[in-house]
Each structure stands twice: as structure tokens, then as C-alpha cells.
Amino acid sequence: MLGRCIGTQRVRQIKRSIRHGKITLLCLFMTVVVLRGTIGAGKFGTPEQDFNDLRDHLYAARKHGDPHRVLTESNQSNNNKNDEASNANDANSYATFDINKILVDEGVDEKPDPNRPYSLGPKISDWNQQREKWLGANPSLGNFIKPNKPRVLLVTGSSPKPCENPVGDHYLLKSIKNKIDYCRLHGIEIFYNMALLDAEMAGFWAKLPLIRKLLLSHPEVEFLWWMDSDAMFTDMAFEVPWERYKDSNFVMHGWNEMVYDEKNWIGLNTGSFLLRNCQWSLDLLDTWSPMGPKGKIRDEAGKVLTRELKNRPVFEADDQSAMVYLLATQRDKWGDKVYLENAYYLHGYWGILVDRYEEMIENYHPGLGDHRWPLVTHFVGCKPCGKFGDYSVERCLKQMDRAFNFGDNQILQIYGFTHKSLSSRRVRRVRNETTNPLEVKDEFGLLHPAFKAVKVSTTS
Amino acid sequence: MLGRCIGTQRVRQIKRSIRHGKITLLCLFMTVVVLRGTIGAGKFGTPEQDFNDLRDHLYAARKHGDPHRVLTESNQSNNNKNDEASNANDANSYATFDINKILVDEGVDEKPDPNRPYSLGPKISDWNQQREKWLGANPSLGNFIKPNKPRVLLVTGSSPKPCENPVGDHYLLKSIKNKIDYCRLHGIEIFYNMALLDAEMAGFWAKLPLIRKLLLSHPEVEFLWWMDSDAMFTDMAFEVPWERYKDSNFVMHGWNEMVYDEKNWIGLNTGSFLLRNCQWSLDLLDTWSPMGPKGKIRDEAGKVLTRELKNRPVFEADDQSAMVYLLATQRDKWGDKVYLENAYYLHGYWGILVDRYEEMIENYHPGLGDHRWPLVTHFVGCKPCGKFGDYSVERCLKQMDRAFNFGDNQILQIYGFTHKSLSSRRVRRVRNETTNPLEVKDEFGLLHPAFKAVKVSTTS
């Protein structure tokens, strides 16, 4: 037996060495491929030229085939956790029930035509006129709910697949309840998307084809409000100052200096923004989209963005970085209609807000929308639907519960209740039942909010 | 060592015998207690007298203390899977992350006062007058959106806790998206509840305190539409025939004969119903609620319902059975304002519908609302949020996906897409993009639905 043991060990050692050798060879090969694939520097001229050259370069890569197919495929497999496209043989089997039993293999997506650059749709150049004509013919479906109050459609969504993390869907559910509450109080309609309209624009880019489709289908909508599924309303009483944006078409939270001067990749945030329904916006979407198509284009664009923007980590092109780059390099063309808002938290980074909720309750009140009582708390990086986030799961989920309750308390107080604490799902009564329910004090004006639609205006 | 081994085994055997003995004694004790707790028959007279006697009996049990406390507590632990109340030390740990880390122990619920019968709130007798006065003073918040179209609030909800079954929350999410879509098309607002307002009325009874609270807080709402979380809209084009109900206050799917003649426990369904905002409805809620308080009252009431209704299984009192009993025993008092609707599926039992979707698509079209194209497909008994349902998990989830897609296709077709099949999450294009998006055919009238609010009437 002793003799056989020594022999077995030796065989194992040999097998291990072979595996290590294979891995080493593969790494060497990939290093060579990456070095060959680096875009040469020094080809770029003016910022706008930069952008156009980049776009042409990416289209050329798409058209002439892919010498880096190995790299692309390995990048794709790395990127799957960012990719919301549903692969034919997904298996999210975390229940005692094997959910594979009900998945249907639909085959693979159609391959994009390499001879055509990516396009969100056929070019429309007269949208303002088309829209104006339609609004004139349909006066009962006005684009303003009342003077100074545009008709707004809030758009959000999530993957049609169950979350990889079992609690992820629970937080998506709480998040949409939160949005339903805010929107009900503010006379805003909701579109919750769970369909991937364009397989090439999966992941964070999926919002672009969706937004274009909704703008063109709903001329009565004046502003489309995109909001990420990991963003929650924490000020139920704050009404967006629509008048402030009467000369703007695109409103994001951000800072001019960080975008135009620093080209900082977090100089603005595309997790919560307002986009006016007009020709300008269609053109912007067309200009925004080229970095999106997944695969080589998105990967290469990611490298450019990491190089060109301040502090950007290495990963495939995302819509937010692409917007920073677009604005920074084409300010003259777009800047005058873009409002980078920082007077209130159209998007509020959760990290600097969630520990202060008790202090806010102590010192302030709903309706402020800013650092004192943020309109939106946005859990960037938490990714509760996936397996991995950028922060600890415990901190993220605990704080998401607190943010939800912070907002929910403002709804519950309308009805005389509140959560027992910001960490508790349970509620307690704070106002006795009465035989005169119509005389209760509507402390924050949320019971019959003034922001709601009361009359549809027939004029634009 | 051998001697010690024998000794250890013997010790284990003795400990095991003691454990078994303890369990045997406990079982014997409980058997005695149950036998003592049986209600004597033969005390009941007329149907209405029956109901009042039952109510008084239940209140007496509550008032005079509970000799069956052991039974009550053991029943409570058995009923926990039906009970949505959040116990202090719940642990839904099915993720790799231990969700217990973020649960907060809030202590136990306050004990109800045994000297007072259960009440939804202080008696209000002039609600019609209060409401009329308020509507007169607030003409911009009319209870009719336009002639023949009342202001409707759709109310639904789910537990504040993550589902025991990991995919349960995903189906709750799809279900609320489905409701958001229907309600957006039909000008209906949504209230999604995740708060237990009254710990005594947990589980299916939780809707009663919630409904009362919402009616009294929202006098502008003419009809409250309760809809279970396991019910989905499958006809996006069907508008409820409001005019049909102008003389009714309570509309449920059901059959007169099955309720009034047979007292069949499924003669009506309380998973989807319309309740008018008026004094009559407050009185109905007060009459409906006494069987609800959890514990002895609900258990004893359950026994009565099983005995009195046709085909009812043995379990604690539920709101649906209680309503059948209420109507069957007090028809003269309530019947004239109750409309048991069966001309379309205000509630449609999923078992007889889901295998016919393809046939419906082949032969019919949206807008019919009935067996040809059901308004609502209701997954009674599936309980996707819990651990156990009354049907196979595979069949339930697969059919819920199909029902969701059947409804979702009607939304997607507005935008030129459809699911690849009723079982597939993926979508495909069915209409090319166009440079004239405002000229696309709105096949089912869902793009700019005629049902939506266009003008608020200031008259009731």
C-alpha cells in the first residue's frame, strides 16, 4: 500500500504541473493579443474630431471582422454579470425547485449586420413638427397637466430573470413600491420595463432604445424621467422645479466643473435624469449610443473612456462615462441645453446620506430635496440583484431598508402610522382613529397634494 | 476504552427515552385540552340570529379569558405560514448572506384588550354627509374622472418580509408591473401596501383595516378595487362597465345561486373586488371583520364556516368564507347592493384559463374580459411567496409566466414587440421602426386609450 501511495502522489503532482503549464501558456497568449489590440495614440485631433474618429474606428472594427475574437469572447464571459441579455441556457437554480424546468431555450440572438454601423432606429429629423401636429390634433392629451406642470413619464425597470441573489427581487419590489408612492402623489405615470428591446444594447445601455421608443410613442409626454432600480425616493414632498428647466432639454445631477473641466467620470449621474421629448433629445440619443453595442465596440470604447476621463476604472463603456465624454468633447453642440443640477439631489449618492437620516428627522422636514432631506437616495454599486457588489452586502441591504423606511414613513404618516424604527418592517400608530377623518392635519400636504393633476390644459 | 464505549451508548439510550417520554406526555396533555375546548352545538336560531350569536360568542370567549391558551398558542405556531405578521425573531435566511444580521427585534405586539370586542375603528355614521361636504369644498378633486368614469384606487400588497421561497418576490415584482401597466392604461391609481396596520388582522384579513383607512382618507376615491398579489391582468383593453354598477356598492365575481342557495365557500371571490366609498361599505366592513382577529376567534369562526358552508375545508376563518356566510345569512340587509358578477372575469380561476391562452390568441382579441379573453387570471392556491402551495410549484410558476406574458404581449405590441413565446422572457420585433411613429396602427386602442382621464368633472 505504501508503494501505491507514493505512486499516486507522484501522478497528482505531474497532473498539477501540466495544468499550471496550460494556464501559463494561455496567459502568455492573451498578453500578446492584448498588446496587439491596443489602439495607437496620437491619431486624435480636436475633441469633436476625437469623438468622430473614435466612432469611425469602432464601426471599422465592427465591419472588418474581429481579429481579437478570443479576447472578445473572454471579455464577454467576464462581462456576463453586467449583461442583462438572457442566454439560452441560463440556470438561476437557487430554490429547492429547479427553475430550469420552466426555462425555454429560444436559441441565440440574431447576429448584428457587420456592414452597418449601430443605429437606434431610422433617422427622424422633423420630430418637433410631427409632435406639434399631433398635439394640436389631440387637445385632450396635452403635454402639460396644468400651467408649469409638464406631463412626466417615469421609466425604470429590471431584468426579466429572477435575481441571482435571492433577496434582490425583494429590494426591487420595495423600490418600485417606493416609486409608485412618489409618483401617485406627484401625478406622474410609470413605465416599468422588463424587456430587452435590443440585444446589442444590453445592460446599462438598454435604457437608450427604450427611451427612444417611449418618446416616439408618447408625444403627450413632455419629460421622460429615467430612474435606476437601485434609486429610491426619500423626499415624498419635493416637487421638481419644472420652471427652472424651461430652456433645458436634459437635466442630470452633476457639476459643470467636474464634467467640462475635469472630465471626471462621476461628474454627472445617469441613474436619474430628465429628458425632454423633442428633436434635440433624439439627436442626443443617436450621439450617445455608439459606445453601447456589446462586444468589441463596448470594450474598446471602455478603454478610451478610462484613458480620457478622470478616475475611471477599467471596464467596458458605460452610458454615464460616455455622457461625460460626449459633453466634455462637444460642449458647444450640446452644453446649452444640458442642466447639471446640484441644488437638490435628483440623484443622491447613498454613501453620504444614509447615516444622517436620524439627524435629518431631528432637524429638518420633507420638501427640501437637498442634503437636508434628499429627494433621491441612489444605491450605486450595491447591485442587490447580482451576486457581487462594490460594497458589503450587509451595509447595502441594511441601508436600503433604512432609506425605504425613511421614505415610507412620509407615506405612512398620512395615514397615522410610522415604522417602529428605520430598521424595522413593523409599523405603529401615531395618530388615533377618529370619527372625523377629513379633519386630520395633512402635515406635509401629501394627503391631497397640490402637485397632482387637476385639470388638463389643451395648450402646450 | 471498550468499557467506556458501552457506558456512553447506554447514557445516550437513556437520554433518548426521556425525550420520547416528554413528548408523549405533552401529546396526551394537548389531546385533553382540545377535547375540553370543543363548542357545543344546538345554540343557534335564525340565520341572522346565528350570525349575531356567533359574534357574541366569539366576543365572550375573548372577554372571559382563554382557558385554551395552550391550544391557541399551538394553533398560532401552526398558522404562521398563513400569517403575515412579523414575529420578533423571524429568520428568512436563504441567501449566502445571513439576513438575520439586519433584522431588528422590535419586541412583541401589544396584547388586545380582552374587555373590548374587536373594532376596525370608532363608529362613523355620517360618512356620506362628511364626504359630500368635502367633495363640495374640493371641486378640483372630483370623484368622477369624466362622465361614467369614477375615480378608482387599486389596492394591493404583500408582506414586508422577503418571501420564504426565493423566486416568490420575483413573481410579486412581475405582478405589480402587470398592474402598473393595466392601471396606467385605464387611469387608475395604485396603492401598494407593505405595512401590517393591525396585528390582530394579519394574513388575508389585513385588507380590511387597510381598506377602511384608505376609504376614509381618500374621499375623492369613488371605488376602491382590492386585488390580490397573485392575480394578474390578462386583458389590457377591457374597461370595467362602471355604469352597470351605478346602484351597487360591492362587486365581486361570483354566482347568486352558489352563495345564497348553496352557501358554497367559493360562490364568490374576494381576491378582486370593487367597493364603493360610502357609509354602506363602512357598515359592511364592520360586519365582516368580527371573524378576523387571529387566535381563538379566528379558529372558532373557521369551524363554524366549515360546518355552515358547502365544501369548505378545515382551516381558520378567511375573509372570503366569512363574506359568503355574511351574505347568505343576511341577504335582506346587504344583498340589494351587492353585485355578483359573472359576465366577465373580474376574478378568473387560473386552472381553467391558462391552458387556453394559445386558443384565445388564435380565435379572439383583447377587450372581451370573459372566458374568451379573461380580464383577470388569479393564481389562487399557488402561494409563490410561501414554501408550500396547493398545487405543484412547477405548474404554478410556469403558468404564472405564461399569464404574465399573455398580458405583457398586449403592452409590447403597442411598441412593436412581442414575447418569443408565452414561455419566453425574450422579446422580438413585430413591427419595423419608422420615421413616422405617430402613424402606427394602434390596434387595440391602447396607445392613447379612451379610458384615461382627460378632464376632471366637478360633479359627483
PDB file of C-alpha atoms in Angstrom, chain A residues 15-207:
ATOM      1  CA  LYS A  15      -1.077  16.437 -13.442  1.00  0.00           C
ATOM      2  CA  ARG A  16      -0.921  19.648 -11.386  1.00  0.00           C
ATOM      3  CA  SER A  17       2.192  20.790 -13.206  1.00  0.00           C
ATOM      4  CA  ILE A  18       0.531  20.224 -16.566  1.00  0.00           C
ATOM      5  CA  ARG A  19      -2.489  22.299 -15.509  1.00  0.00           C
ATOM      6  CA  HIS A  20      -0.266  25.109 -14.323  1.00  0.00           C
ATOM      7  CA  GLY A  21       1.659  24.973 -17.568  1.00  0.00           C
ATOM      8  CA  LYS A  22      -1.534  25.253 -19.614  1.00  0.00           C
ATOM      9  CA  ILE A  23      -2.651  28.290 -17.632  1.00  0.00           C
ATOM     10  CA  THR A  24       0.723  29.936 -18.041  1.00  0.00           C
ATOM     11  CA  LEU A  25       0.624  29.417 -21.808  1.00  0.00           C
ATOM     12  CA  LEU A  26      -2.905  30.846 -22.029  1.00  0.00           C
ATOM     13  CA  CYS A  27      -1.925  33.927 -20.042  1.00  0.00           C
ATOM     14  CA  LEU A  28       1.081  34.485 -22.286  1.00  0.00           C
ATOM     15  CA  PHE A  29      -1.122  34.184 -25.352  1.00  0.00           C
ATOM     16  CA  MET A  30      -3.681  36.672 -24.038  1.00  0.00           C
ATOM     17  CA  THR A  31      -0.982  39.151 -23.107  1.00  0.00           C
ATOM     18  CA  VAL A  32       0.275  39.073 -26.694  1.00  0.00           C
ATOM     19  CA  VAL A  33      -3.227  39.509 -28.065  1.00  0.00           C
ATOM     20  CA  VAL A  34      -3.973  42.493 -25.799  1.00  0.00           C
ATOM     21  CA  LEU A  35      -0.742  44.218 -26.727  1.00  0.00           C
ATOM     22  CA  ARG A  36      -1.534  43.754 -30.414  1.00  0.00           C
ATOM     23  CA  GLY A  37      -5.001  45.174 -29.890  1.00  0.00           C
ATOM     24  CA  THR A  38      -4.076  48.469 -28.244  1.00  0.00           C
ATOM     25  CA  ILE A  39      -5.203  51.500 -30.195  1.00  0.00           C
ATOM     26  CA  GLY A  40      -2.269  53.611 -31.246  1.00  0.00           C
ATOM     27  CA  ALA A  41      -2.168  57.017 -29.567  1.00  0.00           C
ATOM     28  CA  GLY A  42      -1.518  60.224 -31.430  1.00  0.00           C
ATOM     29  CA  LYS A  43      -4.211  59.817 -34.091  1.00  0.00           C
ATOM     30  CA  PHE A  44      -6.647  62.289 -32.479  1.00  0.00           C
ATOM     31  CA  GLY A  45      -7.057  65.973 -33.226  1.00  0.00           C
ATOM     32  CA  THR A  46      -9.825  68.232 -31.870  1.00  0.00           C
ATOM     33  CA  PRO A  47     -12.224  66.912 -29.195  1.00  0.00           C
ATOM     34  CA  GLU A  48     -15.069  66.616 -31.681  1.00  0.00           C
ATOM     35  CA  GLN A  49     -12.723  65.029 -34.148  1.00  0.00           C
ATOM     36  CA  ASP A  50     -11.670  62.689 -31.336  1.00  0.00           C
ATOM     37  CA  PHE A  51     -15.224  61.605 -30.878  1.00  0.00           C
ATOM     38  CA  ASN A  52     -15.923  61.138 -34.556  1.00  0.00           C
ATOM     39  CA  ASP A  53     -12.668  59.315 -35.123  1.00  0.00           C
ATOM     40  CA  LEU A  54     -13.479  57.034 -32.245  1.00  0.00           C
ATOM     41  CA  ARG A  55     -16.888  56.331 -33.653  1.00  0.00           C
ATOM     42  CA  ASP A  56     -15.449  55.590 -37.094  1.00  0.00           C
ATOM     43  CA  HIS A  57     -12.796  53.391 -35.596  1.00  0.00           C
ATOM     44  CA  LEU A  58     -15.367  51.404 -33.701  1.00  0.00           C
ATOM     45  CA  TYR A  59     -17.511  50.987 -36.789  1.00  0.00           C
ATOM     46  CA  ALA A  60     -14.496  49.879 -38.782  1.00  0.00           C
ATOM     47  CA  ALA A  61     -13.701  47.245 -36.205  1.00  0.00           C
ATOM     48  CA  ARG A  62     -17.276  46.048 -36.425  1.00  0.00           C
ATOM     49  CA  LYS A  63     -17.250  45.966 -40.209  1.00  0.00           C
ATOM     50  CA  HIS A  64     -13.934  44.334 -40.850  1.00  0.00           C
ATOM     51  CA  GLY A  65     -14.391  41.408 -38.535  1.00  0.00           C
ATOM     52  CA  ASP A  66     -12.719  40.688 -35.337  1.00  0.00           C
ATOM     53  CA  PRO A  67      -9.067  39.603 -35.142  1.00  0.00           C
ATOM     54  CA  HIS A  68      -9.439  39.590 -31.406  1.00  0.00           C
ATOM     55  CA  ARG A  69     -12.252  37.115 -31.219  1.00  0.00           C
ATOM     56  CA  VAL A  70     -10.609  35.225 -28.361  1.00  0.00           C
ATOM     57  CA  LEU A  71     -10.282  38.431 -26.387  1.00  0.00           C
ATOM     58  CA  THR A  72     -13.835  39.470 -27.173  1.00  0.00           C
ATOM     59  CA  GLU A  73     -15.272  36.141 -26.067  1.00  0.00           C
ATOM     60  CA  SER A  74     -13.259  36.099 -22.863  1.00  0.00           C
ATOM     61  CA  ASN A  75     -14.309  39.666 -22.172  1.00  0.00           C
ATOM     62  CA  GLN A  76     -17.910  38.718 -22.827  1.00  0.00           C
ATOM     63  CA  SER A  77     -17.782  35.894 -20.319  1.00  0.00           C
ATOM     64  CA  ASN A  78     -16.247  38.272 -17.771  1.00  0.00           C
ATOM     65  CA  ASN A  79     -18.945  40.778 -18.512  1.00  0.00           C
ATOM     66  CA  ASN A  80     -21.885  38.425 -18.197  1.00  0.00           C
ATOM     67  CA  LYS A  81     -22.667  39.632 -14.720  1.00  0.00           C
ATOM     68  CA  ASN A  82     -23.167  43.077 -16.189  1.00  0.00           C
ATOM     69  CA  ASP A  83     -25.119  41.736 -19.095  1.00  0.00           C
ATOM     70  CA  GLU A  84     -28.864  41.569 -18.808  1.00  0.00           C
ATOM     71  CA  ALA A  85     -29.344  39.602 -22.027  1.00  0.00           C
ATOM     72  CA  SER A  86     -30.878  36.250 -21.343  1.00  0.00           C
ATOM     73  CA  ASN A  87     -28.626  33.488 -22.587  1.00  0.00           C
ATOM     74  CA  ALA A  88     -30.201  30.354 -23.963  1.00  0.00           C
ATOM     75  CA  ASN A  89     -29.194  28.079 -21.103  1.00  0.00           C
ATOM     76  CA  ASP A  90     -29.358  30.285 -18.018  1.00  0.00           C
ATOM     77  CA  ALA A  91     -29.838  28.439 -14.775  1.00  0.00           C
ATOM     78  CA  ASN A  92     -30.822  30.513 -11.768  1.00  0.00           C
ATOM     79  CA  SER A  93     -31.458  27.493  -9.601  1.00  0.00           C
ATOM     80  CA  TYR A  94     -31.372  28.659  -6.007  1.00  0.00           C
ATOM     81  CA  ALA A  95     -34.717  27.381  -4.841  1.00  0.00           C
ATOM     82  CA  THR A  96     -35.451  23.816  -3.849  1.00  0.00           C
ATOM     83  CA  PHE A  97     -37.379  23.897  -7.102  1.00  0.00           C
ATOM     84  CA  ASP A  98     -35.188  23.701 -10.166  1.00  0.00           C
ATOM     85  CA  ILE A  99     -36.225  26.716 -12.148  1.00  0.00           C
ATOM     86  CA  ASN A 100     -34.565  25.213 -15.224  1.00  0.00           C
ATOM     87  CA  LYS A 101     -37.663  23.150 -15.612  1.00  0.00           C
ATOM     88  CA  ILE A 102     -39.526  26.151 -16.861  1.00  0.00           C
ATOM     89  CA  LEU A 103     -36.889  27.924 -18.889  1.00  0.00           C
ATOM     90  CA  VAL A 104     -37.359  27.778 -22.616  1.00  0.00           C
ATOM     91  CA  ASP A 105     -34.414  27.667 -24.976  1.00  0.00           C
ATOM     92  CA  GLU A 106     -35.129  30.338 -27.533  1.00  0.00           C
ATOM     93  CA  GLY A 107     -31.905  29.964 -29.425  1.00  0.00           C
ATOM     94  CA  VAL A 108     -29.388  32.753 -29.869  1.00  0.00           C
ATOM     95  CA  ASP A 109     -29.903  36.381 -30.759  1.00  0.00           C
ATOM     96  CA  GLU A 110     -29.556  37.370 -34.377  1.00  0.00           C
ATOM     97  CA  LYS A 111     -26.051  38.500 -35.187  1.00  0.00           C
ATOM     98  CA  PRO A 112     -25.808  42.192 -35.990  1.00  0.00           C
ATOM     99  CA  ASP A 113     -25.041  43.074 -39.578  1.00  0.00           C
ATOM    100  CA  PRO A 114     -21.334  43.923 -39.634  1.00  0.00           C
ATOM    101  CA  ASN A 115     -21.802  46.116 -42.695  1.00  0.00           C
ATOM    102  CA  ARG A 116     -23.972  48.624 -40.863  1.00  0.00           C
ATOM    103  CA  PRO A 117     -22.994  50.870 -38.004  1.00  0.00           C
ATOM    104  CA  TYR A 118     -25.236  50.556 -34.977  1.00  0.00           C
ATOM    105  CA  SER A 119     -28.376  52.662 -35.050  1.00  0.00           C
ATOM    106  CA  LEU A 120     -31.189  53.164 -32.568  1.00  0.00           C
ATOM    107  CA  GLY A 121     -33.591  53.464 -35.468  1.00  0.00           C
ATOM    108  CA  PRO A 122     -34.173  55.306 -38.746  1.00  0.00           C
ATOM    109  CA  LYS A 123     -33.147  58.938 -38.572  1.00  0.00           C
ATOM    110  CA  ILE A 124     -36.026  61.289 -37.774  1.00  0.00           C
ATOM    111  CA  SER A 125     -35.375  64.980 -38.399  1.00  0.00           C
ATOM    112  CA  ASP A 126     -38.794  66.538 -38.018  1.00  0.00           C
ATOM    113  CA  TRP A 127     -39.908  65.220 -34.652  1.00  0.00           C
ATOM    114  CA  ASN A 128     -40.802  68.634 -33.273  1.00  0.00           C
ATOM    115  CA  GLN A 129     -43.143  69.222 -36.190  1.00  0.00           C
ATOM    116  CA  GLN A 130     -44.659  65.740 -36.045  1.00  0.00           C
ATOM    117  CA  ARG A 131     -45.243  66.145 -32.345  1.00  0.00           C
ATOM    118  CA  GLU A 132     -46.705  69.623 -32.594  1.00  0.00           C
ATOM    119  CA  LYS A 133     -49.130  68.491 -35.238  1.00  0.00           C
ATOM    120  CA  TRP A 134     -50.217  65.528 -33.137  1.00  0.00           C
ATOM    121  CA  LEU A 135     -50.683  67.618 -30.003  1.00  0.00           C
ATOM    122  CA  GLY A 136     -52.784  70.087 -31.979  1.00  0.00           C
ATOM    123  CA  ALA A 137     -55.000  67.269 -33.208  1.00  0.00           C
ATOM    124  CA  ASN A 138     -55.328  65.752 -29.712  1.00  0.00           C
ATOM    125  CA  PRO A 139     -56.006  68.656 -27.348  1.00  0.00           C
ATOM    126  CA  SER A 140     -57.355  66.398 -24.614  1.00  0.00           C
ATOM    127  CA  LEU A 141     -53.959  64.732 -24.304  1.00  0.00           C
ATOM    128  CA  GLY A 142     -51.957  67.817 -23.517  1.00  0.00           C
ATOM    129  CA  ASN A 143     -48.268  67.766 -22.724  1.00  0.00           C
ATOM    130  CA  PHE A 144     -48.914  69.982 -19.706  1.00  0.00           C
ATOM    131  CA  ILE A 145     -51.032  68.720 -16.811  1.00  0.00           C
ATOM    132  CA  LYS A 146     -51.545  72.271 -15.645  1.00  0.00           C
ATOM    133  CA  PRO A 147     -49.606  75.520 -16.064  1.00  0.00           C
ATOM    134  CA  ASN A 148     -45.933  74.920 -15.223  1.00  0.00           C
ATOM    135  CA  LYS A 149     -46.515  71.208 -14.731  1.00  0.00           C
ATOM    136  CA  PRO A 150     -45.411  69.100 -17.691  1.00  0.00           C
ATOM    137  CA  ARG A 151     -46.716  65.597 -18.266  1.00  0.00           C
ATOM    138  CA  VAL A 152     -43.979  63.294 -16.998  1.00  0.00           C
ATOM    139  CA  LEU A 153     -43.411  59.584 -17.543  1.00  0.00           C
ATOM    140  CA  LEU A 154     -41.087  57.926 -15.043  1.00  0.00           C
ATOM    141  CA  VAL A 155     -39.282  55.000 -16.642  1.00  0.00           C
ATOM    142  CA  THR A 156     -37.467  52.281 -14.743  1.00  0.00           C
ATOM    143  CA  GLY A 157     -37.032  48.546 -14.936  1.00  0.00           C
ATOM    144  CA  SER A 158     -35.102  45.413 -14.241  1.00  0.00           C
ATOM    145  CA  SER A 159     -34.154  42.107 -15.765  1.00  0.00           C
ATOM    146  CA  PRO A 160     -36.878  39.649 -16.745  1.00  0.00           C
ATOM    147  CA  LYS A 161     -34.844  36.974 -14.968  1.00  0.00           C
ATOM    148  CA  PRO A 162     -35.033  36.324 -11.228  1.00  0.00           C
ATOM    149  CA  CYS A 163     -32.111  37.941  -9.419  1.00  0.00           C
ATOM    150  CA  GLU A 164     -29.032  35.841  -8.812  1.00  0.00           C
ATOM    151  CA  ASN A 165     -29.182  36.958  -5.203  1.00  0.00           C
ATOM    152  CA  PRO A 166     -32.403  35.657  -3.637  1.00  0.00           C
ATOM    153  CA  VAL A 167     -33.188  38.870  -1.764  1.00  0.00           C
ATOM    154  CA  GLY A 168     -32.536  41.012  -4.831  1.00  0.00           C
ATOM    155  CA  ASP A 169     -36.089  40.783  -6.118  1.00  0.00           C
ATOM    156  CA  HIS A 170     -37.434  41.772  -2.718  1.00  0.00           C
ATOM    157  CA  TYR A 171     -35.479  45.012  -2.905  1.00  0.00           C
ATOM    158  CA  LEU A 172     -36.637  45.586  -6.477  1.00  0.00           C
ATOM    159  CA  LEU A 173     -40.185  45.160  -5.186  1.00  0.00           C
ATOM    160  CA  LYS A 174     -39.670  47.675  -2.376  1.00  0.00           C
ATOM    161  CA  SER A 175     -38.047  50.042  -4.826  1.00  0.00           C
ATOM    162  CA  ILE A 176     -40.989  50.013  -7.217  1.00  0.00           C
ATOM    163  CA  LYS A 177     -43.453  50.433  -4.352  1.00  0.00           C
ATOM    164  CA  ASN A 178     -41.428  53.478  -3.327  1.00  0.00           C
ATOM    165  CA  LYS A 179     -41.653  54.906  -6.831  1.00  0.00           C
ATOM    166  CA  ILE A 180     -45.378  54.132  -7.061  1.00  0.00           C
ATOM    167  CA  ASP A 181     -45.905  56.159  -3.884  1.00  0.00           C
ATOM    168  CA  TYR A 182     -43.940  59.198  -5.025  1.00  0.00           C
ATOM    169  CA  CYS A 183     -45.467  59.176  -8.493  1.00  0.00           C
ATOM    170  CA  ARG A 184     -49.007  58.820  -7.188  1.00  0.00           C
ATOM    171  CA  LEU A 185     -48.509  61.907  -5.044  1.00  0.00           C
ATOM    172  CA  HIS A 186     -46.964  63.871  -7.892  1.00  0.00           C
ATOM    173  CA  GLY A 187     -49.236  62.945 -10.785  1.00  0.00           C
ATOM    174  CA  ILE A 188     -46.529  61.059 -12.662  1.00  0.00           C
ATOM    175  CA  GLU A 189     -47.106  57.875 -14.656  1.00  0.00           C
ATOM    176  CA  ILE A 190     -44.763  54.911 -14.517  1.00  0.00           C
ATOM    177  CA  PHE A 191     -43.437  52.556 -17.168  1.00  0.00           C
ATOM    178  CA  TYR A 192     -41.670  49.529 -15.680  1.00  0.00           C
ATOM    179  CA  ASN A 193     -39.619  47.775 -18.308  1.00  0.00           C
ATOM    180  CA  MET A 194     -38.672  44.120 -18.186  1.00  0.00           C
ATOM    181  CA  ALA A 195     -37.981  43.563 -21.888  1.00  0.00           C
ATOM    182  CA  LEU A 196     -34.653  43.754 -23.625  1.00  0.00           C
ATOM    183  CA  LEU A 197     -35.576  45.557 -26.826  1.00  0.00           C
ATOM    184  CA  ASP A 198     -32.174  45.373 -28.454  1.00  0.00           C
ATOM    185  CA  ALA A 199     -29.794  42.561 -27.630  1.00  0.00           C
ATOM    186  CA  GLU A 200     -26.772  44.631 -28.638  1.00  0.00           C
ATOM    187  CA  MET A 201     -27.601  47.305 -26.107  1.00  0.00           C
ATOM    188  CA  ALA A 202     -27.839  45.106 -23.052  1.00  0.00           C
ATOM    189  CA  GLY A 203     -27.039  46.122 -19.503  1.00  0.00           C
ATOM    190  CA  PHE A 204     -26.888  49.800 -18.609  1.00  0.00           C
ATOM    191  CA  TRP A 205     -27.245  50.715 -22.310  1.00  0.00           C
ATOM    192  CA  ALA A 206     -30.669  49.059 -22.568  1.00  0.00           C
ATOM    193  CA  LYS A 207     -32.300  52.303 -21.470  1.00  0.00           C
TER     194      LYS A 207
END
